[in-house]
Coordinates of C-alpha atoms and ligand atoms in Angstrom, one line a residue:
M1 CA 69.8 144.1 109.2
H2 CA 67.2 146.8 108.9
G3 CA 65.9 147.8 105.5
L4 CA 66.5 144.5 103.7
M5 CA 64.0 142.8 101.4
M6 CA 61.2 140.6 102.5
D7 CA 62.0 137.1 103.8
Y8 CA 59.8 135.6 101.1
Q9 CA 59.8 131.8 101.0
L10 CA 60.5 130.2 97.6
T11 CA 58.1 127.2 98.0
I12 CA 56.4 125.0 95.4
D13 CA 52.9 126.1 96.5
R14 CA 53.8 129.6 95.2
I15 CA 54.1 128.1 91.7
V16 CA 50.7 126.6 91.6
E17 CA 49.2 129.7 93.2
H18 CA 50.8 131.9 90.4
A19 CA 49.7 129.5 87.7
N20 CA 46.1 129.5 88.9
R21 CA 46.0 133.2 89.4
M22 CA 47.6 134.1 86.0
H23 CA 46.6 131.3 83.7
P24 CA 43.5 129.5 85.0
H25 CA 42.3 128.5 81.5
K26 CA 45.6 127.0 80.3
Q27 CA 45.3 123.2 79.7
I28 CA 47.0 120.1 81.1
S29 CA 46.6 117.2 78.7
T30 CA 47.3 113.5 79.2
K31 CA 47.2 110.6 76.9
L32 CA 45.4 107.9 78.9
P33 CA 46.2 104.2 78.7
D34 CA 43.2 103.7 76.3
G35 CA 44.6 106.3 73.9
S36 CA 42.0 109.0 74.7
M37 CA 43.0 112.4 75.9
H38 CA 42.2 113.7 79.4
R39 CA 42.2 117.5 79.5
Y40 CA 41.6 120.0 82.3
S41 CA 42.5 123.6 83.1
Y42 CA 45.0 124.9 85.5
A43 CA 42.1 126.0 87.6
D44 CA 40.7 122.5 87.8
F45 CA 44.2 121.3 88.5
Y46 CA 44.6 123.8 91.3
R47 CA 41.4 122.6 93.0
R48 CA 42.5 119.0 92.7
V49 CA 46.0 119.7 94.1
K50 CA 44.2 121.2 97.2
R51 CA 41.9 118.2 97.4
L52 CA 45.0 116.0 97.3
G53 CA 46.5 118.0 100.2
N54 CA 43.5 117.0 102.2
V55 CA 43.8 113.4 101.1
L56 CA 47.4 113.4 102.3
E57 CA 46.3 114.7 105.6
T58 CA 43.6 111.9 105.9
L59 CA 46.3 109.4 105.1
G60 CA 48.3 110.7 108.1
V61 CA 51.1 112.2 106.0
Q62 CA 53.1 114.6 108.2
P63 CA 55.6 117.3 107.3
G64 CA 58.9 115.7 106.3
D65 CA 57.3 112.3 105.5
R66 CA 58.4 110.7 102.3
V67 CA 55.6 109.8 99.9
G68 CA 56.6 107.6 96.9
T69 CA 55.1 107.7 93.4
F70 CA 55.4 104.9 90.9
G71 CA 53.9 106.0 87.7
W72 CA 53.9 107.3 84.1
N73 CA 53.7 110.9 83.2
N74 CA 50.1 111.8 83.7
Y75 CA 47.9 114.4 85.3
Q76 CA 47.5 112.6 88.6
H77 CA 51.3 112.3 88.9
L78 CA 51.5 116.0 88.2
E79 CA 49.0 116.6 91.1
M80 CA 51.3 114.7 93.4
Y81 CA 54.3 116.8 92.2
Y82 CA 52.5 119.8 93.7
A83 CA 50.4 118.5 96.5
I84 CA 53.1 116.4 98.3
P85 CA 55.7 119.2 98.6
S86 CA 53.0 121.8 99.3
A87 CA 51.8 119.6 102.2
A88 CA 55.4 119.9 103.5
A89 CA 56.1 116.2 102.7
V90 CA 58.7 114.9 100.2
I91 CA 57.8 113.4 96.9
H92 CA 60.0 110.4 96.2
T93 CA 59.7 109.5 92.5
L94 CA 60.4 105.8 92.1
N95 CA 62.0 104.7 88.9
I96 CA 59.8 102.0 87.2
R97 CA 62.8 100.5 85.4
L98 CA 64.6 99.4 88.5
S99 CA 65.0 95.7 89.3
P100 CA 62.7 94.5 92.2
E101 CA 65.7 94.5 94.6
Q102 CA 66.8 98.0 93.7
L103 CA 63.2 99.3 93.9
A104 CA 62.8 97.7 97.4
Y105 CA 66.1 99.2 98.4
V106 CA 65.2 102.8 97.4
V107 CA 61.7 102.6 99.0
N108 CA 63.2 101.3 102.2
H109 CA 66.1 103.7 102.2
G110 CA 63.8 106.6 101.5
G111 CA 61.5 105.3 104.3
D112 CA 58.4 106.0 102.3
K113 CA 55.3 106.0 104.4
V114 CA 52.7 106.1 101.6
V115 CA 53.3 105.0 98.0
F116 CA 51.0 106.0 95.0
V117 CA 51.1 103.2 92.4
D118 CA 49.9 103.6 88.9
G119 CA 47.3 100.8 88.4
T120 CA 48.9 99.9 85.0
L121 CA 52.2 99.2 86.8
L122 CA 51.0 97.1 89.6
P123 CA 52.6 93.9 88.5
L124 CA 56.0 95.7 88.3
Y125 CA 55.7 97.1 91.8
E126 CA 54.2 93.9 93.4
R127 CA 57.4 92.0 92.5
A128 CA 59.3 94.2 95.0
A129 CA 56.6 94.6 97.6
G130 CA 57.6 91.6 99.7
Q131 CA 60.9 93.2 100.4
I132 CA 59.5 96.6 101.4
T133 CA 59.1 97.2 105.1
C134 CA 58.3 100.8 105.6
V135 CA 55.1 101.5 103.6
E136 CA 51.9 101.9 105.7
R137 CA 49.5 102.6 102.8
Y138 CA 49.2 102.2 99.1
V139 CA 47.1 104.4 96.8
I140 CA 46.3 103.1 93.4
F141 CA 45.8 105.7 90.6
N142 CA 45.2 105.7 86.9
A143 CA 43.0 102.6 87.2
P144 CA 39.4 101.9 88.1
S145 CA 38.6 101.7 91.8
G146 CA 38.7 98.1 93.0
T147 CA 41.5 97.1 90.6
S148 CA 42.8 94.0 92.2
T149 CA 46.3 93.9 93.7
S150 CA 48.2 91.8 96.2
L151 CA 49.4 95.0 97.9
P152 CA 48.2 95.5 101.5
N153 CA 46.3 98.5 102.9
V154 CA 45.1 99.8 99.6
S155 CA 43.0 102.9 98.7
Y156 CA 42.0 104.2 95.3
Y157 CA 43.0 107.7 94.3
E158 CA 39.8 108.9 92.8
D159 CA 37.7 107.5 95.7
L160 CA 39.9 109.5 98.2
M161 CA 39.7 112.6 96.0
A162 CA 35.9 112.4 95.6
A163 CA 35.6 112.3 99.4
A164 CA 38.0 115.2 100.1
S165 CA 37.3 118.9 100.2
D166 CA 39.2 121.3 98.1
D167 CA 39.4 123.8 100.9
Y168 CA 42.9 123.4 102.0
T169 CA 45.8 125.6 103.4
W170 CA 49.3 124.8 102.1
K171 CA 51.4 123.4 104.9
V172 CA 54.9 124.2 103.7
T173 CA 56.4 127.2 105.5
D174 CA 60.1 127.1 105.0
E175 CA 62.0 127.1 101.6
R176 CA 64.7 125.0 103.2
Q177 CA 62.4 122.1 103.8
A178 CA 62.9 119.1 101.6
M179 CA 60.4 118.8 98.7
G180 CA 61.6 115.9 96.5
L181 CA 63.8 112.8 96.6
C182 CA 65.2 111.1 93.6
Y183 CA 67.7 108.2 93.5
T184 CA 70.4 107.7 91.0
S185 CA 72.6 104.8 90.2
G186 CA 75.7 104.0 92.3
T187 CA 78.8 102.7 90.4
T188 CA 79.1 100.0 93.0
G189 CA 76.5 99.1 95.6
N190 CA 73.2 100.8 96.1
P191 CA 71.5 103.7 94.4
K192 CA 72.1 107.1 96.1
G193 CA 69.3 109.6 97.0
V194 CA 69.3 113.3 96.1
L195 CA 67.1 115.4 98.3
Y196 CA 65.8 118.7 96.8
S197 CA 64.7 121.6 98.8
H198 CA 61.8 124.0 97.9
R199 CA 64.4 126.7 97.5
S200 CA 66.6 124.7 95.2
M201 CA 63.7 123.6 93.0
F202 CA 62.2 127.0 92.8
L203 CA 65.5 128.6 91.8
H204 CA 66.0 125.8 89.3
T205 CA 62.6 126.5 87.8
L206 CA 63.6 130.2 87.4
G207 CA 66.9 129.1 85.9
E208 CA 65.1 126.9 83.4
N209 CA 62.7 129.6 82.4
L210 CA 65.4 132.2 81.5
A211 CA 65.3 133.2 77.9
T212 CA 68.9 131.9 77.4
S213 CA 67.8 128.6 79.0
L214 CA 64.7 126.5 78.0
G215 CA 62.8 129.7 78.3
A216 CA 59.2 128.4 78.2
T217 CA 56.5 131.1 78.0
E218 CA 52.7 131.0 78.0
R219 CA 52.9 130.6 74.2
D220 CA 54.4 127.2 74.6
R221 CA 53.0 123.7 74.7
L222 CA 55.5 121.4 76.2
L223 CA 55.6 117.6 75.8
A224 CA 57.4 115.9 78.7
V225 CA 58.6 112.6 77.3
V226 CA 61.3 112.6 80.0
P227 CA 59.8 110.4 82.7
M228 CA 58.5 112.0 85.9
F229 CA 60.5 109.3 87.7
H230 CA 63.7 110.5 86.3
A231 CA 65.4 113.7 87.6
M232 CA 62.1 115.4 88.3
A233 CA 61.2 115.2 84.6
W234 CA 64.0 117.7 84.1
G235 CA 62.0 120.3 86.1
T236 CA 59.4 120.6 83.3
P237 CA 56.4 120.1 85.6
Y238 CA 57.4 123.2 87.5
A239 CA 58.8 125.3 84.7
T240 CA 55.7 124.9 82.6
L241 CA 53.2 126.0 85.3
L242 CA 55.3 128.9 86.4
A243 CA 55.6 130.1 82.8
G244 CA 51.9 129.5 82.0
A245 CA 52.9 127.0 79.3
E246 CA 50.6 124.2 78.5
I247 CA 51.9 120.7 79.4
V248 CA 51.2 117.5 77.5
L249 CA 51.9 114.2 79.2
P250 CA 52.2 111.0 77.0
G251 CA 51.2 108.5 79.7
P252 CA 52.6 105.1 78.7
H253 CA 52.5 106.0 74.9
L254 CA 56.2 106.3 74.3
Q255 CA 56.4 104.5 71.0
P256 CA 57.8 106.7 68.1
P257 CA 54.7 106.8 66.0
K258 CA 52.6 107.7 69.0
L259 CA 54.9 110.5 70.0
A260 CA 55.1 111.9 66.5
E261 CA 51.3 111.9 66.3
L262 CA 51.0 113.6 69.6
I263 CA 53.4 116.3 68.6
A264 CA 51.7 117.0 65.3
E265 CA 48.1 116.9 66.8
E266 CA 48.8 118.8 69.9
R267 CA 51.0 121.4 68.1
I268 CA 53.8 120.9 70.6
T269 CA 56.5 123.7 70.7
I270 CA 58.9 122.2 73.2
A271 CA 59.5 118.4 73.5
A272 CA 61.9 117.0 76.0
G273 CA 63.4 113.5 76.0
V274 CA 66.6 111.4 75.7
P275 CA 68.4 110.7 72.4
T276 CA 66.9 107.2 72.1
I277 CA 63.4 108.7 71.9
W278 CA 64.3 111.2 69.3
M279 CA 66.3 108.6 67.3
G280 CA 63.3 106.4 67.2
M281 CA 61.0 109.2 66.2
Y282 CA 63.3 110.4 63.5
Q283 CA 63.3 107.0 61.9
D284 CA 59.5 106.8 62.1
L285 CA 59.1 110.2 60.6
K286 CA 61.3 109.2 57.7
A287 CA 58.9 106.3 57.0
N288 CA 55.7 108.1 57.9
P289 CA 56.1 111.8 57.4
R290 CA 54.2 114.1 59.7
D291 CA 54.5 117.8 60.2
V292 CA 56.4 118.4 63.4
S293 CA 57.7 121.8 62.5
C294 CA 55.6 123.2 65.3
I295 CA 58.5 122.3 67.6
R296 CA 60.7 125.3 68.3
A297 CA 62.9 123.4 70.7
L298 CA 63.5 119.6 70.7
V299 CA 65.3 119.4 74.1
V300 CA 67.5 116.4 74.4
G301 CA 69.8 115.3 77.2
G302 CA 70.5 112.4 79.5
S303 CA 73.1 111.1 77.0
A304 CA 75.0 112.8 74.2
M305 CA 72.9 113.7 71.3
P306 CA 74.7 112.5 68.1
R307 CA 75.7 115.4 65.9
A308 CA 74.3 113.6 62.8
L309 CA 70.9 113.4 64.4
I310 CA 70.9 117.1 65.3
E311 CA 71.8 117.8 61.7
A312 CA 69.1 115.5 60.4
Y313 CA 66.4 117.0 62.6
E314 CA 67.3 120.5 61.5
K315 CA 68.0 119.9 57.8
E316 CA 65.4 117.4 57.0
L317 CA 62.6 118.1 59.4
G318 CA 63.1 121.8 60.2
V319 CA 63.3 121.1 63.9
N320 CA 65.6 123.1 66.2
V321 CA 67.5 120.9 68.6
V322 CA 68.6 122.1 72.1
H323 CA 71.2 119.7 73.5
A324 CA 71.3 119.9 77.3
W325 CA 73.4 118.3 80.0
G326 CA 72.6 117.7 83.6
M327 CA 72.3 115.2 86.4
T328 CA 69.9 114.1 89.1
E329 CA 72.4 115.7 91.5
M330 CA 71.9 119.0 89.6
S331 CA 68.1 119.1 89.8
P332 CA 69.1 118.4 86.9
L333 CA 69.9 121.3 84.5
G334 CA 73.6 122.3 84.1
T335 CA 74.3 123.4 80.6
L336 CA 72.5 123.7 77.2
S337 CA 73.7 124.4 73.8
K338 CA 72.0 127.2 72.0
L339 CA 73.7 129.4 69.4
Q340 CA 74.7 132.9 70.4
S341 CA 75.1 136.1 68.4
H342 CA 78.8 135.4 67.6
H343 CA 77.7 132.2 65.8
D344 CA 75.3 134.0 63.5
N345 CA 77.6 133.9 60.4
L346 CA 78.8 130.4 60.8
P347 CA 78.1 127.9 58.0
D348 CA 75.6 125.3 59.0
H349 CA 78.1 122.5 59.6
E350 CA 79.9 124.6 62.2
R351 CA 76.6 125.5 63.8
W352 CA 75.8 121.8 64.2
D353 CA 79.3 121.3 65.7
V354 CA 78.4 123.9 68.4
K355 CA 75.0 122.4 69.0
A356 CA 76.4 118.9 69.4
R357 CA 78.4 120.2 72.4
Q358 CA 76.7 120.0 75.8
G359 CA 76.7 123.8 75.9
Y360 CA 77.1 126.8 78.2
V361 CA 76.3 126.8 81.9
V362 CA 72.9 128.1 83.1
P363 CA 73.3 131.3 85.1
G364 CA 73.3 130.3 88.8
V365 CA 75.5 127.3 88.3
E366 CA 79.3 127.5 88.3
M367 CA 81.4 125.0 86.4
R368 CA 85.1 124.1 86.2
I369 CA 87.2 121.3 84.8
V370 CA 90.0 119.8 87.0
N371 CA 92.8 117.4 86.1
D372 CA 93.9 114.3 88.1
A373 CA 96.4 116.4 90.1
G374 CA 93.6 118.7 91.3
R375 CA 94.6 121.6 89.0
V376 CA 91.8 123.8 87.6
L377 CA 92.2 123.8 83.8
D378 CA 91.8 126.5 81.2
W379 CA 88.8 126.9 79.0
D380 CA 90.9 126.4 75.9
G381 CA 88.9 123.8 74.1
S382 CA 91.6 121.2 74.4
S383 CA 92.4 120.7 78.1
V384 CA 90.4 117.8 79.4
G385 CA 89.4 117.2 83.0
E386 CA 86.6 116.2 85.3
V387 CA 83.6 118.6 85.4
Q388 CA 82.9 120.0 88.8
V389 CA 79.9 122.3 89.6
R390 CA 78.4 124.3 92.4
G391 CA 75.3 126.4 92.8
P392 CA 72.0 126.7 94.6
W393 CA 70.4 123.6 92.9
I394 CA 73.5 121.3 93.2
A395 CA 73.5 118.5 95.8
K396 CA 76.0 118.9 98.7
A397 CA 75.6 115.3 99.9
Y398 CA 73.6 112.2 99.2
Y399 CA 70.6 111.5 101.3
R400 CA 71.5 109.8 104.6
L401 CA 75.1 109.5 103.6
E402 CA 78.2 111.4 104.8
P403 CA 79.7 113.4 101.9
T404 CA 83.0 111.9 100.8
E405 CA 85.8 113.3 98.7
E406 CA 84.8 110.8 95.9
H407 CA 81.8 113.0 95.2
F408 CA 82.3 116.3 96.9
T409 CA 85.5 118.3 97.1
A410 CA 86.7 119.9 100.3
D411 CA 86.3 123.4 98.7
G412 CA 82.6 122.9 98.0
W413 CA 82.2 121.5 94.5
F414 CA 80.3 118.5 93.3
R415 CA 82.3 116.0 91.2
T416 CA 80.1 115.0 88.3
G417 CA 82.2 112.0 87.1
D418 CA 82.0 113.4 83.6
V419 CA 85.1 114.3 81.7
A420 CA 85.2 117.3 79.3
S421 CA 86.9 120.3 77.8
I422 CA 85.4 123.8 77.6
T423 CA 85.8 126.1 74.6
P424 CA 87.0 129.6 75.2
D425 CA 83.5 130.8 74.7
G426 CA 82.2 128.5 77.4
Y427 CA 80.8 125.5 75.6
L428 CA 81.2 122.2 77.5
Q429 CA 82.2 119.2 75.4
I430 CA 81.9 115.9 77.3
T431 CA 84.5 113.4 76.1
D432 CA 84.4 110.6 78.7
R433 CA 83.2 109.7 82.1
T434 CA 85.0 108.4 85.2
K435 CA 82.0 106.6 86.7
D436 CA 81.9 103.0 85.8
L437 CA 78.3 102.9 84.4
V438 CA 76.6 102.4 81.1
K439 CA 73.7 104.6 80.1
S440 CA 71.2 102.8 77.9
G441 CA 68.1 104.6 76.7
G442 CA 68.4 107.1 79.4
E443 CA 68.8 104.6 82.3
W444 CA 71.9 103.5 84.1
I445 CA 73.4 100.0 84.1
S446 CA 76.2 99.3 86.6
S447 CA 79.1 97.6 84.9
V448 CA 80.6 96.6 88.2
E449 CA 77.4 94.6 89.2
L450 CA 77.4 92.8 85.9
E451 CA 81.1 92.0 86.2
N452 CA 80.6 90.5 89.7
A453 CA 77.7 88.4 88.5
L454 CA 79.7 87.2 85.5
M455 CA 82.7 86.4 87.6
A456 CA 80.5 84.3 89.9
H457 CA 80.3 81.8 87.0
P458 CA 82.7 78.9 87.7
K459 CA 84.1 79.0 84.2
V460 CA 84.9 82.8 84.2
A461 CA 88.2 84.0 85.5
E462 CA 87.8 87.7 84.7
A463 CA 85.0 89.9 83.3
A464 CA 85.0 93.6 82.4
V465 CA 81.9 95.3 81.1
I466 CA 82.3 98.4 79.0
A467 CA 79.9 100.8 77.4
V468 CA 79.9 100.6 73.6
P469 CA 78.2 103.2 71.4
D470 CA 74.8 102.2 70.1
E471 CA 72.8 104.1 67.6
R472 CA 69.4 103.3 69.2
W473 CA 70.2 103.2 72.9
S474 CA 73.2 105.6 73.0
E475 CA 75.2 103.0 74.8
R476 CA 74.9 99.2 75.4
P477 CA 76.9 97.0 77.8
C478 CA 79.5 94.7 76.2
A479 CA 81.1 92.0 78.3
V480 CA 84.8 91.1 77.8
V481 CA 85.5 87.8 79.4
V482 CA 88.6 85.7 80.2
L483 CA 87.7 82.1 80.8
A484 CA 89.1 80.0 83.7
P485 CA 91.8 77.5 82.8
N486 CA 90.2 74.2 81.5
A487 CA 86.8 75.9 81.2
G488 CA 86.3 74.1 77.9
E489 CA 83.5 75.2 75.6
V490 CA 81.5 78.2 76.9
T491 CA 79.2 80.4 74.9
G492 CA 78.2 84.0 75.6
A493 CA 74.5 83.0 75.6
E494 CA 75.3 80.5 78.5
L495 CA 76.9 83.3 80.6
I496 CA 74.0 85.7 79.9
E497 CA 71.5 83.1 80.9
F498 CA 73.5 82.5 84.1
I499 CA 73.2 86.2 85.2
A500 CA 69.8 86.9 83.7
P501 CA 67.7 86.2 86.9
K502 CA 69.6 88.9 88.8
F503 CA 69.0 91.8 86.5
A504 CA 66.3 93.8 84.6
K505 CA 66.4 92.6 81.0
F506 CA 67.8 95.8 79.5
W507 CA 70.9 95.4 81.8
L508 CA 72.0 92.2 80.0
P509 CA 75.0 92.7 77.7
D510 CA 74.2 92.3 74.0
T511 CA 77.6 90.8 73.3
V512 CA 80.2 88.7 75.1
I513 CA 83.7 88.8 73.7
F514 CA 86.2 86.2 74.9
V515 CA 89.8 87.4 75.2
D516 CA 93.0 85.9 76.6
E517 CA 93.7 88.8 78.9
I518 CA 92.1 92.0 80.1
P519 CA 94.5 95.0 80.1
K520 CA 95.2 96.5 83.5
T521 CA 96.1 99.9 84.8
S522 CA 99.3 100.4 86.9
V523 CA 97.3 99.7 90.1
G524 CA 95.9 96.5 88.6
K525 CA 92.3 97.6 87.8
F526 CA 90.7 96.7 84.5
D527 CA 91.8 99.4 82.0
K528 CA 88.5 100.1 80.4
K529 CA 89.8 103.0 78.4
V530 CA 92.1 100.6 76.5
L531 CA 89.3 98.1 76.2
R532 CA 87.0 100.8 74.7
V533 CA 89.6 101.9 72.2
R534 CA 90.3 98.3 71.2
H535 CA 86.6 97.7 70.8
A536 CA 86.2 100.9 68.7
E537 CA 89.1 99.7 66.5
G538 CA 87.5 96.3 66.1
A539 CA 90.6 94.7 67.8
L540 CA 88.7 92.9 70.5
G541 CA 87.3 90.2 68.4
Ligands
AMP601 P1 71.1 111.2 85.4 O1 71.4 111.6 86.8 O2 70.5 109.9 85.3 O3 70.3 112.3 84.7 O4 72.5 111.1 84.6 C1 73.4 112.2 84.5 C2 74.6 111.8 83.7 O5 74.1 111.5 82.3 C3 75.6 112.8 83.5 O6 76.5 112.9 84.5 C4 76.3 112.4 82.2 O7 77.2 111.3 82.4 C5 75.1 111.8 81.4 N1 74.5 112.9 80.5 C6 73.5 113.7 80.7 N2 73.3 114.5 79.7 C7 74.2 114.3 78.8 C8 74.6 114.9 77.6 N3 73.9 115.8 77.0 N4 75.7 114.4 76.9 C9 76.4 113.4 77.5 N5 76.1 112.8 78.7 C10 75.1 113.3 79.3

């Protein structure tokens, strides 16, 4: 139609162009493995992103190719966040906490052509390398050139960068091209990929920078504790640069005293991480007080932030907590809980009640709750149903999988697998989840996989794994086991030792409870709801 607006492409290169033009002197700071700080300006960053564009070309990366990254949060990883999509390729952030089998699966399923591996994580990656078939070249970063590795076809990041020119023309042309790939846990079977487009990530970035949302500005200094291998570090690498906010990356230094020190020294105003991180830091701050009142928003999501911890941060440390909810499939931001004007006169304890909810939906995303019969429920604060969402940064399918009704409704909504009510003023309150997973320290554990492994033990008849609340990790897996007839004496430790070789260590249940029978639903499945209630009541033994 004549007279319409420009057909302007919302692509990631536009963000770094804007950042360089508007805020060339702003800083990007990284805590290096040796504890020293690496700092450079947006302008330096911009030139290095362009240089990396040329490096990708030298490596034979073509538009649409997937390029893996296996690293901590640091400036080189940030360069990849911009250069790979701007070269019209797809950045596939690999989760360093996966077991070797899962890691090999996601690299192979993603079909990654080149993988950038953090030199400090080589032993972790090398364990999976034998099962990886698609990678043609590895690039080692964050380590000296020549760092030894058993990986084949290796180059060193800084050598390639030194040899490249920073004269480069961005390759991406179409906002509907893929820019990022991130895998999330499957309840059963393999992890599932979520493929972001330039458009979806650009709009997500704008959504995140709204004043009612995270609302970073050029006055902010944001500490991204949330890993760059997890749900695109919640979009913070893009939101900061578009806003002109300074970004601080902790590298591998995620221990509570190190984070507290970093916040105090770097005068951080926004810090983003999972509850486990902030629980650890709170305890450390109680023992070793430091002034962290520079924080204007302690952003926390990935698991429910306990109300008591929100209260403690605010009352004892003067730190404002912003509780947020989202998913890898949602880019990830869905809701966040900030107070609104109608909360102004509430007493403190009621304000903390509000802030402990997952919050209101970010403009751009639509949300509804639906019961088992498919009826859309009222926002009355008590009706409970599955949360469904739709919007420009919500997945409509998993990568290389046909969308099924299990995840995507026929009328175009994504089924989150979270169960919640919504208050009349629009605040989401998650109460449960339908997906059979445990979330420990921000990372998923599949209960079903643990159950299958336990039930492979000859002395086990049935095993159900449930998530139980844990102060430090948010949740931990607990195994409930029925022994086979004539099994004789069996200990929990024996069962854990039996399954240990198959899983990452943090997957292993902390407790094994032996029972005579596992309650079942009407269709004969383990009734985990009943098990969870019995566990909470101390009735499981
Ligand atoms: P992920 O894709 O790994 O980020 O996990 C997303 C899932 O984590 C959601 O579907 C929820 O089950 C859970 N989650 C994320 N944020 C919160 C929160 N603030 N409160 C409770 N659960 C959360």
